[in-house]
């Protein structure tokens, strides 16, 4: 065991670099996924058949294919004719993660908007609000509180999804753990990895729970700040991304 900790001490700078790369991929992928989720989620509710059809096609394409295949397509296929698009490995990883989890997030957005009570929609009509004001001033803030628990789940899934990027030459946490395994043993290296991934995931969960609590406060639902250390979902939140 002493030898394992000595090897960890020698590998610590590389492990930290791997953690930073994983955080970079998670942050970049999450930002892109959020933009994709909001954009496709709103487009999939449009009355225009063409726009709605485009949104549904993109959503089903990225939900219905493997993240690994998408990653390989962006990295190995795009540089070939007729595309001739060569992206840096890190950008490729962010693109694959963002599009894949953004497609799932789009269903969360669509389902959460559809879950806003009909009375709220009727009230916005009675107030003669424009379609844009209706969505961003009344409907979306309520849907935002509903979708946050499901988006939290997707964020954790995205974090774990970064583990596949080492297959396209990115040296992330998983790649460094594989190197550490050679110097130590399987139990030590992957137990350390489990603890690091858990710590990152728990920190992300606290942030998302804080956002959910703030969203409930703004709606006057009385969320408590101590709720940020729990993962209890709001009513209907779990189904918001699946139904509607």
XYZ file of N, CA and C in Angstrom:
732
model
N 0.820 -1.213 0.000
C 0.000 0.000 0.000
C 0.855 1.264 0.000
N 1.989 1.200 0.727
C 2.881 2.362 0.755
C 3.382 2.695 -0.641
N 3.706 1.642 -1.414
C 4.179 1.857 -2.774
C 3.109 2.530 -3.632
N 1.838 2.170 -3.384
C 0.744 2.776 -4.146
C 0.663 4.276 -3.897
N 0.785 4.676 -2.632
C 0.703 6.105 -2.321
C 1.926 6.862 -2.829
N 3.072 6.201 -2.845
C 4.259 6.840 -3.412
C 4.075 7.052 -4.909
N 3.501 6.050 -5.578
C 3.228 6.195 -7.016
C 2.195 7.285 -7.256
N 1.200 7.384 -6.371
C 0.196 8.444 -6.492
C 0.829 9.817 -6.333
N 1.771 9.937 -5.391
C 2.452 11.202 -5.199
C 3.214 11.632 -6.443
N 3.856 10.672 -7.091
C 4.589 10.995 -8.316
C 3.642 11.353 -9.469
N 2.484 10.702 -9.479
C 1.531 10.926 -10.580
C 0.547 12.048 -10.297
N 0.624 12.651 -9.103
C -0.384 13.639 -8.708
C -0.506 14.810 -9.674
N 0.602 15.409 -10.164
C 0.439 16.509 -11.131
C -0.337 16.086 -12.378
N -0.081 14.888 -12.870
C -0.805 14.400 -14.042
C -2.267 14.121 -13.717
N -2.526 13.601 -12.520
C -3.912 13.360 -12.096
C -4.680 14.681 -12.036
N -4.043 15.721 -11.501
C -4.686 17.039 -11.415
C -4.962 17.571 -12.817
N -3.998 17.406 -13.726
C -4.221 17.833 -15.117
C -5.400 17.078 -15.729
N -5.508 15.772 -15.415
C -6.627 14.981 -15.918
C -7.954 15.461 -15.369
N -7.975 15.817 -14.084
C -9.202 16.349 -13.477
C -9.595 17.662 -14.144
N -8.612 18.531 -14.375
C -8.895 19.819 -15.019
C -9.431 19.618 -16.432
N -8.887 18.638 -17.160
C -9.386 18.356 -18.500
C -10.825 17.837 -18.435
N -11.100 16.974 -17.470
C -12.466 16.461 -17.301
C -13.434 17.591 -16.970
N -13.004 18.513 -16.112
C -13.849 19.660 -15.775
C -14.066 20.558 -16.990
N -13.018 20.733 -17.798
C -13.140 21.547 -19.012
C -14.139 20.927 -19.980
N -14.052 19.625 -20.170
C -14.986 18.935 -21.054
C -16.409 18.995 -20.499
N -16.536 18.841 -19.187
C -17.856 18.891 -18.566
C -18.474 20.273 -18.708
N -17.692 21.311 -18.424
C -18.214 22.677 -18.516
C -18.559 23.037 -19.959
N -17.654 22.739 -20.882
C -17.921 23.051 -22.286
C -19.086 22.258 -22.841
N -19.120 20.964 -22.534
C -20.214 20.124 -23.000
C -21.544 20.548 -22.406
N -21.538 20.911 -21.115
C -22.778 21.327 -20.451
C -23.305 22.631 -21.043
N -22.396 23.571 -21.322
C -22.818 24.849 -21.903
C -23.436 24.638 -23.281
N -22.779 23.845 -24.114
C -23.329 23.561 -25.434
C -24.636 22.788 -25.324
N -24.678 21.810 -24.422
C -25.894 21.013 -24.242
C -27.066 21.888 -23.806
N -26.792 22.882 -22.951
C -27.855 23.772 -22.486
C -28.418 24.592 -23.646
N -27.521 25.135 -24.473
C -27.968 25.923 -25.629
C -28.764 25.049 -26.591
N -28.254 23.849 -26.856
C -28.940 22.920 -27.765
C -30.295 22.519 -27.193
N -30.332 22.227 -25.893
C -31.578 21.793 -25.259
C -32.653 22.869 -25.330
N -32.283 24.105 -25.004
C -33.254 25.196 -25.055
C -33.711 25.436 -26.496
N -32.749 25.495 -27.414
C -33.095 25.767 -28.805
C -33.979 24.690 -29.413
N -33.567 23.437 -29.296
C -34.347 22.347 -29.889
C -35.654 22.117 -29.133
N -35.610 22.315 -27.807
C -36.830 22.133 -27.022
C -37.917 23.110 -27.425
N -37.523 24.366 -27.671
C -38.496 25.371 -28.106
C -38.919 25.142 -29.559
N -37.952 24.790 -30.418
C -38.282 24.552 -31.821
C -39.243 23.378 -31.980
N -39.110 22.371 -31.131
C -39.965 21.198 -31.250
C -41.416 21.483 -30.878
N -41.682 22.693 -30.361
C -43.049 23.092 -30.033
C -43.623 24.084 -31.048
N -42.826 24.431 -32.044
C -43.293 25.399 -33.038
C -44.438 24.814 -33.866
N -45.313 25.706 -34.308
C -46.399 25.276 -35.190
C -45.895 25.028 -36.603
N -44.804 25.686 -36.975
C -44.225 25.491 -38.299
C -43.721 24.053 -38.429
N -44.265 23.324 -39.395
C -43.951 21.907 -39.536
C -42.490 21.687 -39.901
N -41.946 22.564 -40.740
C -40.563 22.411 -41.178
C -39.604 22.568 -40.002
N -39.750 23.648 -39.230
C -38.871 23.882 -38.085
C -39.026 22.786 -37.039
N -40.267 22.405 -36.781
C -40.501 21.342 -35.805
C -39.902 20.023 -36.288
N -40.017 19.763 -37.600
C -39.464 18.538 -38.152
C -37.948 18.499 -38.068
N -37.298 19.647 -38.321
C -35.837 19.720 -38.214
C -35.402 19.440 -36.782
N -36.100 20.076 -35.830
C -35.756 19.883 -34.426
C -35.927 18.425 -34.022
N -37.056 17.809 -34.410
C -37.307 16.419 -34.040
C -36.278 15.488 -34.674
N -35.863 15.770 -35.901
C -34.875 14.931 -36.577
C -33.537 14.961 -35.846
N -33.106 16.171 -35.476
C -31.823 16.295 -34.762
C -31.900 15.610 -33.401
N -33.003 15.820 -32.705
C -33.167 15.203 -31.381
C -33.097 13.686 -31.480
N -33.870 13.113 -32.386
C -33.921 11.656 -32.486
C -32.605 11.088 -33.012
N -31.913 11.825 -33.889
C -30.627 11.357 -34.400
C -29.609 11.205 -33.280
N -29.500 12.230 -32.433
C -28.489 12.184 -31.379
C -28.936 11.371 -30.173
N -30.232 11.237 -29.956
C -30.700 10.354 -28.888
C -30.627 8.890 -29.315
N -30.764 8.655 -30.605
C -30.870 7.280 -31.088
C -29.563 6.650 -31.509
N -28.454 7.381 -31.386
C -27.151 6.823 -31.729
C -26.214 6.938 -30.530
N -25.200 6.094 -30.534
C -24.271 6.020 -29.412
C -23.384 7.258 -29.323
N -23.130 7.708 -28.104
C -22.193 8.812 -27.892
C -20.825 8.464 -28.451
N -20.399 7.232 -28.282
C -19.090 6.821 -28.780
C -19.026 6.905 -30.307
N -20.088 6.462 -30.968
C -20.128 6.537 -32.435
C -20.118 7.993 -32.891
N -20.872 8.840 -32.210
C -20.880 10.262 -32.549
C -19.490 10.868 -32.377
N -18.822 10.493 -31.295
C -17.473 10.991 -31.037
C -16.523 10.570 -32.153
N -16.571 9.310 -32.548
C -15.723 8.824 -33.633
C -16.076 9.481 -34.966
N -17.368 9.725 -35.195
C -17.783 10.383 -36.444
C -17.186 11.778 -36.531
N -17.318 12.561 -35.456
C -16.784 13.926 -35.468
C -15.263 13.939 -35.603
N -14.603 12.953 -35.003
C -13.141 12.969 -34.962
C -12.508 12.332 -36.206
N -13.086 11.226 -36.687
C -12.464 10.483 -37.777
C -13.120 10.718 -39.140
N -14.425 11.000 -39.170
C -15.146 11.104 -40.436
C -15.177 12.532 -40.959
N -15.410 13.506 -40.101
C -15.503 14.889 -40.570
C -14.260 15.372 -41.328
N -13.039 14.936 -40.955
C -11.875 15.390 -41.745
C -11.829 14.818 -43.163
N -12.636 13.794 -43.453
C -12.608 13.148 -44.762
C -13.514 13.876 -45.751
N -13.301 13.636 -47.060
C -14.227 14.174 -48.064
C -15.625 13.594 -47.830
N -16.696 14.332 -48.048
C -16.715 15.687 -48.625
C -16.705 16.788 -47.576
N -16.512 16.434 -46.287
C -16.639 17.438 -45.226
C -15.376 18.298 -45.095
N -14.209 17.642 -44.977
C -12.935 18.346 -44.819
C -12.964 19.290 -43.608
N -13.584 18.822 -42.524
C -13.652 19.627 -41.296
C -12.842 18.907 -40.219
N -11.722 19.480 -39.866
C -10.866 18.871 -38.846
C -10.910 19.731 -37.583
N -11.390 19.150 -36.507
C -11.543 19.867 -35.250
C -10.513 19.388 -34.234
N -10.049 20.278 -33.344
C -9.174 19.829 -32.252
C -9.883 18.774 -31.404
N -9.110 17.902 -30.796
C -9.685 16.781 -30.044
C -10.610 17.265 -28.922
N -10.177 18.295 -28.201
C -11.004 18.784 -27.080
C -12.323 19.351 -27.593
N -12.264 20.129 -28.668
C -13.481 20.680 -29.248
C -14.392 19.566 -29.762
N -13.795 18.527 -30.311
C -14.580 17.380 -30.771
C -15.306 16.726 -29.611
N -14.604 16.550 -28.494
C -15.238 15.968 -27.317
C -16.384 16.817 -26.805
N -16.171 18.128 -26.750
C -17.227 19.037 -26.290
C -18.420 18.992 -27.232
N -18.145 18.944 -28.540
C -19.219 18.913 -29.527
C -20.056 17.642 -29.387
N -19.397 16.499 -29.265
C -20.127 15.233 -29.129
C -20.942 15.200 -27.843
N -20.343 15.604 -26.741
C -21.053 15.612 -25.461
C -22.217 16.590 -25.491
N -21.971 17.785 -26.025
C -23.016 18.800 -26.046
C -24.203 18.409 -26.901
N -23.948 17.847 -28.074
C -25.042 17.461 -28.964
C -25.803 16.257 -28.409
N -25.085 15.290 -27.871
C -25.742 14.089 -27.355
C -26.641 14.406 -26.171
N -26.089 15.053 -25.170
C -26.884 15.336 -23.973
C -27.826 16.517 -24.194
N -27.493 17.386 -25.148
C -28.421 18.449 -25.494
C -29.700 17.904 -26.098
N -29.586 16.817 -26.881
C -30.776 16.191 -27.462
C -31.684 15.631 -26.373
N -31.091 14.997 -25.370
C -31.896 14.519 -24.241
C -32.488 15.699 -23.467
N -31.679 16.741 -23.297
C -32.160 17.908 -22.579
C -33.304 18.599 -23.284
N -33.323 18.532 -24.629
C -34.413 19.158 -25.382
C -35.757 18.534 -25.016
N -35.772 17.231 -24.770
C -37.003 16.573 -24.345
C -37.407 16.992 -22.938
N -36.409 17.240 -22.099
C -36.697 17.758 -20.755
C -37.339 19.134 -20.845
N -36.762 19.993 -21.696
C -37.302 21.342 -21.875
C -38.725 21.286 -22.420
N -38.928 20.506 -23.468
C -40.259 20.404 -24.070
C -41.277 19.859 -23.073
N -40.911 18.800 -22.376
C -41.832 18.208 -21.414
C -42.145 19.130 -20.254
N -41.147 19.889 -19.792
C -41.365 20.809 -18.673
C -42.287 21.957 -19.072
N -42.101 22.483 -20.283
C -42.980 23.552 -20.763
C -44.415 23.033 -20.881
N -44.554 21.831 -21.396
C -45.895 21.247 -21.514
C -46.535 20.952 -20.164
N -45.700 20.837 -19.114
C -46.214 20.526 -17.782
C -46.710 21.756 -17.026
N -46.436 22.946 -17.545
C -46.956 24.160 -16.904
C -48.480 24.131 -16.989
N -49.177 24.343 -15.864
C -50.645 24.230 -15.856
C -51.323 25.060 -16.942
N -52.394 24.520 -17.491
C -53.120 25.191 -18.568
C -53.616 26.569 -18.144
N -53.939 26.728 -16.860
C -54.416 28.015 -16.375
C -53.414 29.132 -16.567
N -52.128 28.802 -16.497
C -51.095 29.810 -16.704
C -51.069 30.276 -18.162
N -51.246 29.338 -19.080
C -51.312 29.699 -20.497
C -52.538 30.580 -20.767
N -53.660 30.210 -20.160
C -54.882 30.979 -20.354
C -54.747 32.388 -19.784
N -54.035 32.503 -18.665
C -53.839 33.815 -18.053
C -53.021 34.727 -18.955
N -51.989 34.156 -19.598
C -51.169 34.981 -20.495
C -51.968 35.438 -21.708
N -52.894 34.584 -22.153
C -53.757 34.980 -23.273
C -54.692 36.102 -22.851
N -55.240 35.979 -21.630
C -56.153 37.012 -21.121
C -55.450 38.351 -20.954
N -54.137 38.296 -20.662
C -53.366 39.531 -20.487
C -52.861 40.087 -21.818
N -53.179 39.403 -22.909
C -52.786 39.838 -24.256
C -51.274 39.965 -24.410
N -50.555 39.058 -23.765
C -49.105 39.068 -23.903
C -48.711 38.505 -25.266
N -47.627 39.047 -25.810
C -47.115 38.492 -27.060
C -46.568 37.091 -26.803
N -46.364 36.343 -27.865
C -45.873 34.970 -27.717
C -44.522 34.934 -27.014
N -43.665 35.897 -27.345
C -42.338 35.931 -26.717
C -42.434 36.258 -25.242
N -43.206 37.303 -24.889
C -43.359 37.677 -23.486
C -44.068 36.581 -22.701
N -45.021 35.935 -23.329
C -45.742 34.843 -22.672
C -44.767 33.746 -22.246
N -43.850 33.412 -23.152
C -42.917 32.329 -22.856
C -41.901 32.737 -21.803
N -41.216 33.871 -21.997
C -40.077 34.202 -21.152
C -40.447 34.875 -19.846
N -41.632 35.482 -19.772
C -42.023 36.155 -18.534
C -42.883 35.290 -17.632
N -43.619 34.332 -18.206
C -44.567 33.554 -17.398
C -44.290 32.059 -17.466
N -44.256 31.508 -18.667
C -44.197 30.054 -18.824
C -42.818 29.496 -18.505
N -41.779 30.076 -19.111
C -40.442 29.498 -18.953
C -39.937 29.515 -17.510
N -40.151 30.580 -16.721
C -39.692 30.522 -15.322
C -40.304 29.363 -14.541
N -41.563 29.043 -14.811
C -42.180 27.901 -14.131
C -41.625 26.587 -14.664
N -41.430 26.520 -15.978
C -40.853 25.311 -16.565
C -39.412 25.111 -16.100
N -38.680 26.200 -15.907
C -37.292 26.127 -15.459
C -37.194 25.419 -14.118
N -38.079 25.767 -13.187
C -38.067 25.097 -11.883
C -38.394 23.618 -12.025
N -39.237 23.261 -12.970
C -39.603 21.864 -13.180
C -38.474 21.063 -13.815
N -37.730 21.702 -14.717
C -36.739 20.946 -15.494
C -35.399 20.790 -14.787
N -35.133 21.587 -13.756
C -33.812 21.557 -13.141
C -33.410 20.190 -12.570
N -34.298 19.466 -11.872
C -33.880 18.141 -11.382
C -33.467 17.202 -12.503
N -34.206 17.203 -13.598
C -33.859 16.338 -14.723
C -32.579 16.807 -15.406
N -32.384 18.123 -15.509
C -31.142 18.639 -16.077
C -29.958 18.301 -15.182
N -30.185 18.261 -13.885
C -29.131 17.844 -12.954
C -28.701 16.412 -13.252
N -29.672 15.535 -13.464
C -29.349 14.146 -13.804
C -28.538 14.070 -15.085
N -28.921 14.856 -16.083
C -28.198 14.845 -17.355
C -26.784 15.399 -17.197
N -26.614 16.390 -16.330
C -25.292 16.952 -16.099
C -24.361 15.903 -15.497
N -24.875 15.118 -14.552
C -24.059 14.059 -13.957
C -23.738 12.999 -15.007
N -24.722 12.670 -15.847
C -24.472 11.716 -16.924
C -23.405 12.250 -17.885
N -23.451 13.539 -18.165
C -22.459 14.141 -19.055
C -21.065 14.045 -18.442
N -20.971 14.329 -17.145
C -19.683 14.198 -16.450
C -19.123 12.794 -16.634
N -19.948 11.795 -16.416
C -19.487 10.413 -16.568
C -19.202 10.084 -18.033
N -19.918 10.738 -18.942
C -19.695 10.507 -20.362
C -18.342 10.994 -20.845
N -17.727 11.921 -20.114
C -16.412 12.410 -20.529
C -15.362 11.312 -20.487
N -15.651 10.210 -19.812
C -14.668 9.131 -19.680
C -14.305 8.495 -21.018
N -15.149 8.672 -22.045
C -14.870 8.019 -23.333
C -13.923 8.832 -24.210
N -13.662 10.086 -23.843
C -12.893 10.947 -24.750
C -11.430 10.556 -24.840
N -10.935 9.746 -23.901
C -9.540 9.336 -23.992
C -9.294 8.493 -25.243
N -10.385 7.984 -25.846
C -10.271 7.181 -27.057
C -9.914 8.014 -28.285
N -10.018 9.340 -28.170
C -9.603 10.206 -29.284
C -8.412 11.062 -28.856
N -7.539 10.467 -28.065
C -6.225 11.018 -27.682
C -6.284 12.105 -26.616
N -7.448 12.378 -26.031
C -7.530 13.378 -24.964
C -7.108 12.728 -23.648
N -6.176 13.360 -22.961
C -5.690 12.815 -21.692
C -6.521 13.427 -20.565
N -7.601 12.746 -20.202
C -8.481 13.218 -19.136
C -8.228 12.392 -17.887
N -9.133 12.493 -16.918
C -8.969 11.776 -15.660
C -8.914 10.270 -15.882
N -9.796 9.741 -16.723
C -9.809 8.302 -16.961
C -8.493 7.822 -17.563
N -7.949 8.583 -18.502
C -6.660 8.215 -19.106
C -5.550 8.191 -18.057
N -5.551 9.182 -17.160
C -4.527 9.224 -16.117
C -4.711 8.083 -15.118
N -5.947 7.709 -14.854
C -6.194 6.572 -13.954
C -5.688 5.273 -14.572
N -5.831 5.135 -15.877
C -5.307 3.948 -16.553
C -3.786 3.884 -16.445
N -3.136 5.047 -16.514
C -1.684 5.079 -16.344
C -1.301 4.746 -14.903
N -2.061 5.280 -13.959
C -1.783 5.007 -12.552
C -1.963 3.526 -12.238
N -2.928 2.893 -12.895
C -3.176 1.461 -12.670
C -1.942 0.620 -12.979
N -1.185 1.029 -13.976
C 0.024 0.292 -14.337
C 1.071 0.402 -13.225
N 1.115 1.566 -12.568
C 2.120 1.800 -11.528
C 1.680 1.274 -10.168
N 0.372 1.105 -9.978
C -0.141 0.637 -8.684
C -0.871 -0.688 -8.883
N -2.181 -0.682 -8.742
C -2.992 -1.857 -9.037
C -4.405 -1.399 -9.373
N -5.207 -2.337 -9.868
C -6.552 -2.003 -10.344
C -7.408 -1.437 -9.221
N -7.394 -2.075 -8.057
C -8.246 -1.632 -6.943
C -7.914 -0.207 -6.527
N -6.643 0.085 -6.349
C -6.239 1.405 -5.872
C -6.582 2.487 -6.886
N -6.219 2.269 -8.147
C -6.401 3.307 -9.170
C -7.869 3.622 -9.398
N -8.683 2.590 -9.553
C -10.080 2.842 -9.892
C -10.924 3.210 -8.673
N -10.494 2.833 -7.484
C -11.166 3.337 -6.281
C -10.920 4.834 -6.138
N -9.687 5.245 -6.413
C -9.377 6.675 -6.402
C -10.228 7.405 -7.438
N -10.345 6.833 -8.639
C -11.164 7.447 -9.676
C -12.612 7.554 -9.266
N -13.133 6.503 -8.639
C -14.520 6.527 -8.178
C -14.739 7.679 -7.203
N -13.810 7.870 -6.277
C -13.960 8.927 -5.281
C -13.874 10.315 -5.919
N -12.979 10.472 -6.896
C -12.839 11.781 -7.549
C -14.093 12.113 -8.346
N -14.580 11.151 -9.127
C -15.796 11.396 -9.911
C -16.980 11.681 -8.986
N -17.060 10.962 -7.862
C -18.156 11.211 -6.924
C -18.082 12.626 -6.354
N -16.879 13.067 -5.997
C -16.721 14.408 -5.424
C -17.155 15.477 -6.425
N -16.749 15.314 -7.686
C -17.136 16.281 -8.708
C -18.649 16.263 -8.917
N -19.219 15.057 -8.993
C -20.658 14.925 -9.224
C -21.447 15.532 -8.073
N -20.986 15.328 -6.851
C -21.707 15.876 -5.701
C -21.642 17.397 -5.690
N -20.482 17.947 -6.068
C -20.360 19.409 -6.140
C -21.309 19.972 -7.190
N -21.401 19.309 -8.339
C -22.330 19.754 -9.380
C -23.778 19.662 -8.910
N -24.079 18.619 -8.161
C -25.437 18.456 -7.637
C -25.796 19.577 -6.676
N -24.846 19.981 -5.832
C -25.103 21.091 -4.909
C -25.406 22.374 -5.676
N -24.656 22.607 -6.746
C -24.887 23.808 -7.553
C -26.276 23.766 -8.184
N -26.634 22.622 -8.758
C -27.936 22.500 -9.411
C -29.073 22.588 -8.400
N -28.881 22.012 -7.216
C -29.908 22.118 -6.177
C -30.080 23.559 -5.711
N -28.969 24.311 -5.677
C -29.059 25.723 -5.311
C -29.849 26.495 -6.365
N -29.619 26.169 -7.644
C -30.386 26.814 -8.717
C -31.871 26.468 -8.610
N -32.160 25.218 -8.285
C -33.560 24.816 -8.138
C -34.226 25.554 -6.978
N -33.515 25.669 -5.863
C -34.057 26.379 -4.709
C -34.315 27.846 -5.042
N -33.373 28.454 -5.765
C -33.551 29.850 -6.170
C -34.751 29.984 -7.103
N -34.898 29.048 -8.025
C -36.030 29.101 -8.946
C -37.348 28.983 -8.191
N -37.406 28.130 -7.184
C -38.630 27.988 -6.386
C -38.904 29.245 -5.574
N -37.841 29.870 -5.057
C -38.019 31.130 -4.322
C -38.648 32.190 -5.216
N -38.175 32.278 -6.443
C -38.680 33.309 -7.357
C -40.134 33.058 -7.728
N -40.555 31.815 -7.627
C -41.963 31.494 -7.899
C -42.821 31.543 -6.641
N -42.175 31.879 -5.513
C -42.918 31.963 -4.257
C -43.312 30.619 -3.702
N -42.518 29.569 -4.022
C -42.847 28.238 -3.545
C -42.127 27.870 -2.257
N -41.352 28.812 -1.721
C -40.815 28.628 -0.374
C -39.728 27.601 -0.227
N -38.903 27.410 -1.242
C -37.784 26.491 -1.112
C -36.796 26.979 -0.066
N -36.183 26.047 0.682
C -35.228 26.388 1.724
C -33.811 26.155 1.213
N -32.875 27.016 1.641
C -31.503 26.867 1.171
C -30.870 25.580 1.688
N -31.371 25.044 2.788
C -30.823 23.763 3.238
C -31.180 22.633 2.287
N -32.149 22.882 1.411
C -32.510 21.854 0.426
C -31.402 21.612 -0.586
N -30.405 22.493 -0.621
C -29.329 22.307 -1.597
C -28.470 21.094 -1.288
N -28.544 20.552 -0.069
C -27.750 19.365 0.252
C -28.562 18.097 0.099
N -29.781 18.219 -0.401
C -30.613 17.050 -0.666
C -30.843 16.938 -2.156
N -31.385 15.822 -2.557
C -31.680 15.607 -3.980
C -33.147 15.287 -4.180
N -34.011 15.725 -3.246
C -35.435 15.462 -3.374
C -36.015 16.273 -4.509
N -36.589 15.637 -5.544
C -37.114 16.375 -6.688
C -38.428 17.053 -6.383
N -38.747 18.073 -7.155
C -40.042 18.713 -7.053
C -41.106 17.779 -7.596
N -42.369 17.954 -7.197
C -43.436 17.146 -7.773
C -43.460 17.278 -9.282
N -43.636 16.156 -9.979
C -43.718 16.079 -11.429
C -42.381 16.328 -12.125
N -41.311 16.589 -11.349
C -40.055 16.939 -12.001
C -39.456 15.743 -12.718
N -39.583 14.545 -12.115
C -38.962 13.389 -12.719
C -39.606 13.060 -14.044
N -40.875 13.311 -14.167
C -41.554 12.978 -15.410
C -41.535 14.080 -16.427
N -41.015 15.242 -16.037
C -41.081 16.386 -16.938
C -40.316 16.150 -18.227
N -39.214 15.394 -18.121
C -38.422 15.176 -19.314
C -38.865 13.989 -20.121
N -39.898 13.266 -19.684
C -40.287 12.052 -20.364
C -41.671 12.110 -20.961
N -42.516 12.955 -20.446
C -43.896 12.977 -20.881
C -44.273 14.366 -21.360
N -45.447 14.476 -21.866
C -45.941 15.791 -22.307
C -45.907 15.822 -23.793
